[in-house]
Short mmCIF file of C-alpha atoms in Angstrom, two decimals:
data_model
loop_
_atom_site.label_atom_id
_atom_site.label_comp_id
_atom_site.label_asym_id
_atom_site.label_seq_id
_atom_site.Cartn_x
_atom_site.Cartn_y
_atom_site.Cartn_z
CA UNK A 292 12.70 -3.41 19.76
CA UNK A 293 11.33 -6.28 17.65
CA UNK A 294 13.61 -7.73 14.99
CA UNK A 295 11.95 -9.24 11.90
CA UNK A 296 14.61 -11.94 11.88
CA UNK A 297 12.86 -13.41 14.92
CA UNK A 298 9.78 -14.48 12.92
CA UNK A 299 9.12 -18.22 12.88
CA UNK A 300 7.36 -17.87 9.52
CA UNK A 301 9.20 -15.37 7.36
CA UNK A 302 6.07 -13.80 5.87
CA UNK A 303 4.71 -10.27 6.33
CA UNK A 304 1.06 -9.56 5.51
CA UNK A 305 1.02 -6.34 3.50
CA UNK A 306 -0.87 -3.31 4.81
CA UNK A 307 -3.65 -2.86 2.25
CA UNK A 308 -5.49 0.42 2.77
CA UNK A 309 -9.10 0.99 1.88
CA UNK A 310 -10.58 -2.05 3.60
CA UNK A 311 -8.74 -5.29 2.70
CA UNK A 312 -6.48 -5.28 5.75
CA UNK A 313 -8.48 -5.87 8.92
CA UNK A 314 -7.49 -6.50 12.53
CA UNK A 315 -8.56 -10.10 11.94
CA UNK A 316 -6.10 -10.42 9.04
CA UNK A 317 -3.28 -8.98 11.15
CA UNK A 318 -4.07 -11.39 13.97
CA UNK A 319 -4.18 -14.32 11.54
CA UNK A 320 -0.74 -13.44 10.20
CA UNK A 321 0.66 -13.51 13.72
CA UNK A 322 -1.02 -16.79 14.59
CA UNK A 323 0.63 -18.33 11.51
CA UNK A 324 4.06 -17.25 12.78
CA UNK A 325 4.37 -14.21 10.54
CA UNK A 326 3.46 -10.60 11.15
CA UNK A 327 0.71 -8.36 9.85
CA UNK A 328 0.47 -4.61 9.47
CA UNK A 329 -2.58 -2.43 9.90
CA UNK A 330 -3.10 0.07 7.08
CA UNK A 331 -3.50 3.54 8.58
CA UNK A 332 -3.93 5.21 5.19
CA UNK A 333 -7.24 7.09 4.79
CA UNK A 334 -8.27 6.35 8.40
CA UNK A 335 -8.83 8.82 11.20
CA UNK A 336 -6.42 8.64 14.14
CA UNK A 337 -9.29 7.38 16.33
CA UNK A 338 -9.95 4.52 13.90
CA UNK A 339 -6.25 3.62 13.88
CA UNK A 340 -6.27 3.44 17.68
CA UNK A 341 -9.43 1.30 17.60
CA UNK A 342 -7.82 -1.11 15.13
CA UNK A 343 -4.71 -1.35 17.31
CA UNK A 344 -6.93 -2.15 20.28
CA UNK A 345 -8.76 -4.82 18.27
CA UNK A 346 -5.50 -6.50 17.29
CA UNK A 347 -4.33 -6.55 20.90
CA UNK A 348 -7.72 -7.83 22.07
CA UNK A 349 -7.14 -10.82 19.81
CA UNK A 350 -3.99 -11.60 21.78
CA UNK A 351 -1.54 -10.36 19.14
CA UNK A 352 1.57 -8.74 20.58
CA UNK A 353 3.77 -8.30 17.50
CA UNK A 354 2.23 -6.37 14.62
CA UNK A 355 2.77 -3.23 12.59
CA UNK A 356 1.06 -0.07 11.42
CA UNK A 357 1.74 1.45 8.00
CA UNK A 358 1.51 5.22 7.52
CA UNK A 359 1.53 7.31 4.33
CA UNK A 360 4.20 10.01 4.15
CA UNK A 361 2.66 13.36 3.10
CA UNK A 362 3.28 14.56 -0.43
CA UNK A 363 6.17 17.03 -0.74
CA UNK A 364 4.75 18.67 -3.88
CA UNK A 365 1.39 20.48 -3.83
CA UNK A 366 -1.52 19.51 -6.04
CA UNK A 367 -1.66 21.20 -9.45
CA UNK A 368 -5.21 22.58 -9.70
CA UNK A 369 -5.12 22.99 -13.47
CA UNK A 370 -4.23 19.33 -13.97
CA UNK A 371 -6.92 18.33 -11.52
CA UNK A 372 -9.58 20.44 -13.24
CA UNK A 373 -8.75 18.87 -16.58
CA UNK A 374 -9.13 15.35 -15.20
CA UNK A 375 -12.32 16.27 -13.36
CA UNK A 376 -13.86 17.37 -16.65
CA UNK A 377 -13.04 13.96 -18.17
CA UNK A 378 -14.77 12.19 -15.27
CA UNK A 379 -17.96 14.28 -15.16
CA UNK A 380 -20.03 12.37 -17.77
CA UNK A 381 -19.26 9.00 -16.17
CA UNK A 382 -19.96 10.35 -12.67
CA UNK A 383 -23.32 11.73 -13.84
CA UNK A 384 -24.25 8.33 -15.25
CA UNK A 385 -23.87 6.97 -11.72
CA UNK A 386 -25.76 9.84 -10.12
CA UNK A 387 -22.57 11.21 -8.56
CA UNK A 388 -21.72 14.89 -8.25
CA UNK A 389 -17.97 15.37 -8.22
CA UNK A 390 -16.43 17.75 -5.67
CA UNK A 391 -15.19 21.09 -6.94
CA UNK A 392 -11.48 21.47 -7.55
CA UNK A 393 -11.34 24.25 -4.94
CA UNK A 394 -12.42 21.68 -2.35
CA UNK A 395 -9.63 19.27 -3.29
CA UNK A 396 -6.52 20.69 -1.72
CA UNK A 397 -3.50 19.03 -0.17
CA UNK A 398 -4.07 16.55 2.65
CA UNK A 399 -1.46 15.06 4.99
CA UNK A 400 -3.75 12.18 6.07
CA UNK A 401 -3.41 13.17 9.76
CA UNK A 402 0.28 12.28 9.64
CA UNK A 403 1.37 13.92 12.90
CA UNK A 404 -1.60 12.56 14.83
CA UNK A 405 -0.94 9.05 13.55
CA UNK A 406 2.70 9.29 14.60
CA UNK A 407 1.54 10.29 18.07
CA UNK A 408 -0.87 7.36 18.11
CA UNK A 409 1.69 4.70 17.27
CA UNK A 410 4.15 6.23 19.73
CA UNK A 411 1.56 6.33 22.52
CA UNK A 412 0.57 2.75 21.75
CA UNK A 413 4.21 1.65 21.42
CA UNK A 414 3.43 -0.29 18.24
CA UNK A 415 6.24 -2.82 17.63
CA UNK A 416 6.63 -2.13 13.89
CA UNK A 417 5.87 1.12 12.09
CA UNK A 418 6.35 1.25 8.33
CA UNK A 419 5.98 4.03 5.79
CA UNK A 420 4.90 4.26 2.17
CA UNK A 421 5.07 7.03 -0.47
CA UNK A 422 8.24 8.54 0.95
CA UNK A 423 10.73 8.58 3.77
CA UNK A 424 9.89 10.14 7.14
CA UNK A 425 12.14 12.86 8.48
CA UNK A 426 14.99 11.70 10.75
CA UNK A 427 13.39 13.43 13.73
CA UNK A 428 10.20 11.38 13.18
CA UNK A 429 12.25 8.19 13.10
CA UNK A 430 14.06 9.25 16.28
CA UNK A 431 10.74 9.86 18.05
CA UNK A 432 9.49 6.42 17.05
CA UNK A 433 12.70 4.87 18.31
CA UNK A 434 12.25 6.59 21.67
CA UNK A 435 8.95 4.74 21.98
CA UNK A 436 10.38 1.34 21.08
CA UNK A 437 9.07 1.22 17.50
CA UNK A 438 11.06 -0.57 14.80
CA UNK A 439 10.86 1.60 11.67
CA UNK A 440 10.59 0.34 8.09
CA UNK A 441 10.40 2.27 4.82
CA UNK A 442 8.95 0.93 1.56
CA UNK A 443 11.29 1.64 -1.36
CA UNK A 444 11.35 0.93 -5.08
CA UNK A 445 14.96 1.90 -5.86
CA UNK A 446 18.36 1.45 -4.26
CA UNK A 447 18.73 5.24 -4.07
CA UNK A 448 15.55 5.49 -2.01
CA UNK A 449 16.84 2.65 0.17
CA UNK A 450 19.96 4.69 0.89
CA UNK A 451 17.79 7.69 1.79
CA UNK A 452 15.83 5.54 4.23
CA UNK A 453 19.01 4.20 5.77
CA UNK A 454 20.35 7.73 6.26
CA UNK A 455 17.10 8.72 7.97
CA UNK A 456 17.59 5.96 10.54
CA UNK A 457 15.28 3.20 9.27
CA UNK A 458 15.72 -0.20 10.91
CA UNK A 459 14.56 -2.25 7.91
CA UNK A 460 13.39 -1.85 4.34
CA UNK A 461 10.44 -3.16 2.39
CA UNK A 462 11.87 -3.51 -1.11
CA UNK A 463 8.96 -3.40 -3.57
CA UNK A 464 9.33 -4.75 -7.09
CA UNK A 465 7.31 -3.89 -10.21
CA UNK A 466 4.90 -6.83 -9.94
CA UNK A 467 3.37 -5.53 -6.71
CA UNK A 468 -0.36 -4.95 -6.57
CA UNK A 469 -1.84 -1.68 -5.44
CA UNK A 470 0.22 1.45 -5.02
CA UNK A 471 3.89 1.54 -5.89
CA UNK A 472 5.79 3.32 -3.14
CA UNK A 473 7.61 5.77 -5.39
CA UNK A 474 8.81 8.83 -3.50
CA UNK A 475 7.82 11.10 -6.42
CA UNK A 476 4.25 10.46 -7.57
CA UNK A 477 4.94 12.07 -10.96
CA UNK A 478 7.64 9.61 -11.99
CA UNK A 479 6.98 6.38 -13.81
CA UNK A 480 7.54 3.54 -11.32
CA UNK A 481 10.75 1.56 -11.85
CA UNK A 482 10.60 -1.66 -13.86
CA UNK A 483 13.80 -3.20 -12.49
CA UNK A 484 12.97 -6.85 -11.65
CA UNK A 485 12.62 -7.59 -7.95
CA UNK A 486 15.51 -10.05 -7.84
CA UNK A 487 17.88 -7.48 -9.34
CA UNK A 488 16.60 -4.74 -7.05
CA UNK A 489 17.14 -6.91 -3.99
CA UNK A 490 20.74 -7.57 -5.02
CA UNK A 491 21.42 -3.88 -5.54
CA UNK A 492 19.83 -2.84 -2.24
CA UNK A 493 21.51 -5.58 -0.20
CA UNK A 494 24.84 -4.57 -1.71
CA UNK A 495 24.43 -0.89 -0.84
CA UNK A 496 22.41 -0.66 2.38
CA UNK A 497 23.24 -2.80 5.45
CA UNK A 498 19.68 -3.18 6.71
CA UNK A 499 17.32 -6.17 6.91
CA UNK A 500 15.15 -6.41 3.81
CA UNK A 501 11.55 -7.54 3.38
CA UNK A 502 10.88 -8.24 -0.30
CA UNK A 503 7.52 -7.54 -1.94
CA UNK A 504 5.92 -7.71 -5.36
CA UNK A 505 4.19 -10.59 -7.12
CA UNK A 506 5.16 -13.23 -4.54
CA UNK A 507 2.31 -15.72 -4.47
CA UNK A 508 3.68 -19.28 -4.40
CA UNK A 509 5.88 -21.21 -1.94
CA UNK A 510 8.57 -21.73 -4.58
CA UNK A 511 8.74 -18.03 -5.41
CA UNK A 512 8.77 -17.04 -1.73
CA UNK A 513 11.66 -19.39 -1.01
CA UNK A 514 13.60 -18.21 -4.07
CA UNK A 515 13.24 -14.58 -3.03
CA UNK A 516 14.29 -15.25 0.56
CA UNK A 517 17.36 -17.10 -0.72
CA UNK A 518 18.56 -13.80 -2.19
CA UNK A 519 19.02 -12.30 1.26
CA UNK A 520 15.70 -10.85 2.51
CA UNK A 521 14.69 -11.80 6.03
CA UNK A 522 11.05 -12.17 4.90
CA UNK A 523 8.66 -11.74 1.99
CA UNK A 524 5.65 -9.45 2.05
CA UNK A 525 2.44 -10.62 0.40
CA UNK A 526 -0.83 -8.81 -0.22
CA UNK A 527 -2.74 -9.83 -3.34
CA UNK A 528 -2.62 -13.51 -2.43
CA UNK A 529 -4.48 -12.66 0.81
CA UNK A 530 -7.33 -10.72 -0.80
CA UNK A 531 -9.67 -13.70 -1.05
CA UNK A 532 -9.00 -15.04 2.44
CA UNK A 533 -11.76 -15.12 5.01
CA UNK A 534 -10.13 -12.53 7.24
CA UNK A 535 -9.65 -9.89 4.53
CA UNK A 536 -12.12 -7.05 4.10
CA UNK A 537 -11.95 -7.09 0.30
CA UNK A 538 -15.07 -5.89 -1.54
CA UNK A 539 -16.99 -8.89 -2.93
CA UNK A 540 -16.77 -7.52 -6.49
CA UNK A 541 -13.00 -7.20 -6.14
CA UNK A 542 -12.58 -10.71 -4.70
CA UNK A 543 -14.73 -12.19 -7.47
CA UNK A 544 -12.78 -10.36 -10.17
CA UNK A 545 -9.53 -11.92 -8.96
CA UNK A 546 -10.99 -15.34 -9.78
CA UNK A 547 -12.66 -14.30 -13.04
CA UNK A 548 -10.99 -16.28 -15.88
CA UNK A 549 -11.81 -13.46 -18.31
CA UNK A 550 -9.58 -11.04 -16.38
CA UNK A 551 -6.04 -11.89 -17.34
CA UNK A 552 -4.18 -8.58 -17.39
CA UNK A 553 -2.97 -6.03 -14.87
CA UNK A 554 -2.05 -2.43 -15.65
CA UNK A 555 -0.34 0.40 -13.79
CA UNK A 556 -2.66 3.38 -13.60
CA UNK A 557 -2.93 6.80 -11.95
CA UNK A 558 -6.67 6.93 -12.75
CA UNK A 559 -8.11 6.10 -9.34
CA UNK A 560 -5.83 7.92 -6.92
CA UNK A 561 -3.31 10.11 -8.71
CA UNK A 562 -0.49 7.76 -7.72
CA UNK A 563 0.74 4.80 -9.77
CA UNK A 564 -0.88 1.53 -8.76
CA UNK A 565 -1.21 -1.92 -10.32
CA UNK A 566 -4.77 -3.17 -10.85
CA UNK A 567 -6.71 -5.65 -12.92
CA UNK A 568 -7.55 -4.02 -16.21
CA UNK A 569 -11.20 -2.94 -16.38
CA UNK A 570 -13.39 -0.43 -18.19
CA UNK A 571 -12.41 2.37 -15.82
CA UNK A 572 -8.68 1.89 -16.45
CA UNK A 573 -9.30 1.62 -20.20
CA UNK A 574 -11.37 4.80 -20.26
CA UNK A 575 -9.45 7.06 -17.91
CA UNK A 576 -5.80 5.97 -17.60
CA UNK A 577 -4.60 8.12 -20.49
CA UNK A 578 -6.30 11.21 -19.07
CA UNK A 579 -5.28 10.60 -15.45
CA UNK A 580 -3.03 13.07 -13.63
CA UNK A 581 -0.47 12.50 -10.88
CA UNK A 582 -2.26 14.61 -8.29
CA UNK A 583 -2.52 12.46 -5.18
CA UNK A 584 -4.31 12.67 -2.80
CA UNK A 585 -6.77 14.96 -4.60
CA UNK A 586 -7.57 12.44 -7.34
CA UNK A 587 -8.26 9.79 -4.71
CA UNK A 588 -10.82 12.11 -3.13
CA UNK A 589 -12.20 13.14 -6.52
CA UNK A 590 -12.96 9.55 -7.54
CA UNK A 591 -14.21 8.47 -4.11
CA UNK A 592 -17.88 9.04 -4.89
CA UNK A 593 -17.57 7.15 -8.16
CA UNK A 594 -15.97 4.17 -6.46
CA UNK A 595 -18.61 4.09 -3.75
CA UNK A 596 -21.45 4.27 -6.29
CA UNK A 597 -19.85 1.50 -8.37
CA UNK A 598 -18.87 -0.68 -5.42
CA UNK A 599 -20.67 -3.72 -6.83
CA UNK A 600 -19.38 -3.19 -10.38
CA UNK A 601 -15.90 -4.63 -11.04
CA UNK A 602 -15.55 -2.34 -14.04
CA UNK A 603 -15.96 0.80 -11.96
CA UNK A 604 -13.72 0.19 -8.94
CA UNK A 605 -10.01 -0.16 -8.30
CA UNK A 606 -9.23 -3.87 -8.55
CA UNK A 607 -5.74 -3.69 -7.01
CA UNK A 608 -3.81 -6.81 -7.96
CA UNK A 609 -0.23 -7.93 -8.35
CA UNK A 610 1.01 -10.22 -11.09
CA UNK A 611 0.32 -13.33 -8.99
CA UNK A 612 -3.38 -12.59 -8.53
CA UNK A 613 -4.37 -15.98 -9.97
CA UNK A 614 -2.94 -17.68 -6.88
CA UNK A 615 -5.29 -15.91 -4.46
CA UNK A 616 -7.50 -18.59 -2.93
CA UNK A 617 -10.64 -18.72 -0.81
CA UNK A 618 -9.14 -20.05 2.41
CA UNK A 619 -7.94 -18.93 5.80
CA UNK A 620 -5.13 -16.40 5.86
CA UNK A 621 -3.41 -18.73 8.32
CA UNK A 622 -3.31 -21.41 5.64
CA UNK A 623 -2.00 -18.97 3.00
CA UNK A 624 0.77 -17.62 5.20
CA UNK A 625 1.74 -21.04 6.53
CA UNK A 626 2.13 -22.32 2.98
CA UNK A 627 4.33 -19.38 1.97
CA UNK A 628 6.45 -19.45 5.13
#
C-alpha cells in the first residue's frame, strides 16, 4: 500500500470535478514528484475506468481517484421548488428549460460501481469527499491494496474518519476553492483557520495529514508542511496550467484584475463552495438551498448555456487564486514542493 510520506515532492494535485482535473494533469503531478487524483464526481463508472487507463498509459503508477460519498439526508422537494422558481426567469433568458422538481430526486453518483472500479483497478490512493465511507467500504478497498483518505473540515470529522479505518486525512481549511467537504451540506462550513485546524487534528488523530486550502506559494506550502502534514494539496493554483481542463472563461476570470473577491455559495450545486464573486452569486446566493445533488442538476443547463460567460458559471477559486499562472503543472508543483 502506497504511503504519502514516500513522495519526493510533497504536493498533491487536488481532484477537481467537472473538467479541470484531467489524466494529463494527474500524470504531470506524478512526473513532478508529487501525486495527482482523478475526480470521479459526476462521471460514469466507464468514464472513470477510461481515465484510469489514460493515466496508466502515460506511465503513471502512483495516483489517486476521489469519490463523492452519497448524501445521508434526502432532498427537500419544497425547498427545491422554491429555488427553481427563482431561477426560471434567468434560465428563460438563456433559452434554457429547467427540469421539473419531480425529476430531481436523490442521486448516489454511482457510488457502489465506482468503488468496484477502483478495487478492480487496484488504484493506489482512493479519497473521499462530502462524508466518510462506511467501515466495510474501507475494508474492501484495503483488501484491494488501496490507501484510503477522507477529506475533513473539522477535528470531529477527522476522528470519524480514523474510526472508519482511513489511512490518511485531507484536512481542508476555509480558504479552499470549490466545494467544502462538510459532512452535512446544510451546515455553514467551519471558519477555523487551516493552521489551527491542522494542530487540532494532528493532536487528536494519529494519521498522516495532507493539508489543503488557499495554499498557492512556496513560502505558504513550506509553512503548512512545517506544522506536521506530510504534504499540501493544491487545486486553484493549477487551474490555469496547460494540463488542466478548465473552461476558458473560468481561467480568464482568475486573471481578471477586476475580480478580487471570493464568496462561499450554495447557488450552483446545493453544497457550500468557494467561488469568484460574479453576477450569478450576487443574484442567487441568498435564495439558494442546501439540496445537493438536485441543485447541481437543476443549474446544469444554465451553466452549459452560459459556458462562455464568466458571470453565469461557477468560477471555483480559493483565496490564493491570484497566484494561478499560465505554465506547466510540472513547473507549478515543482515550485511548491
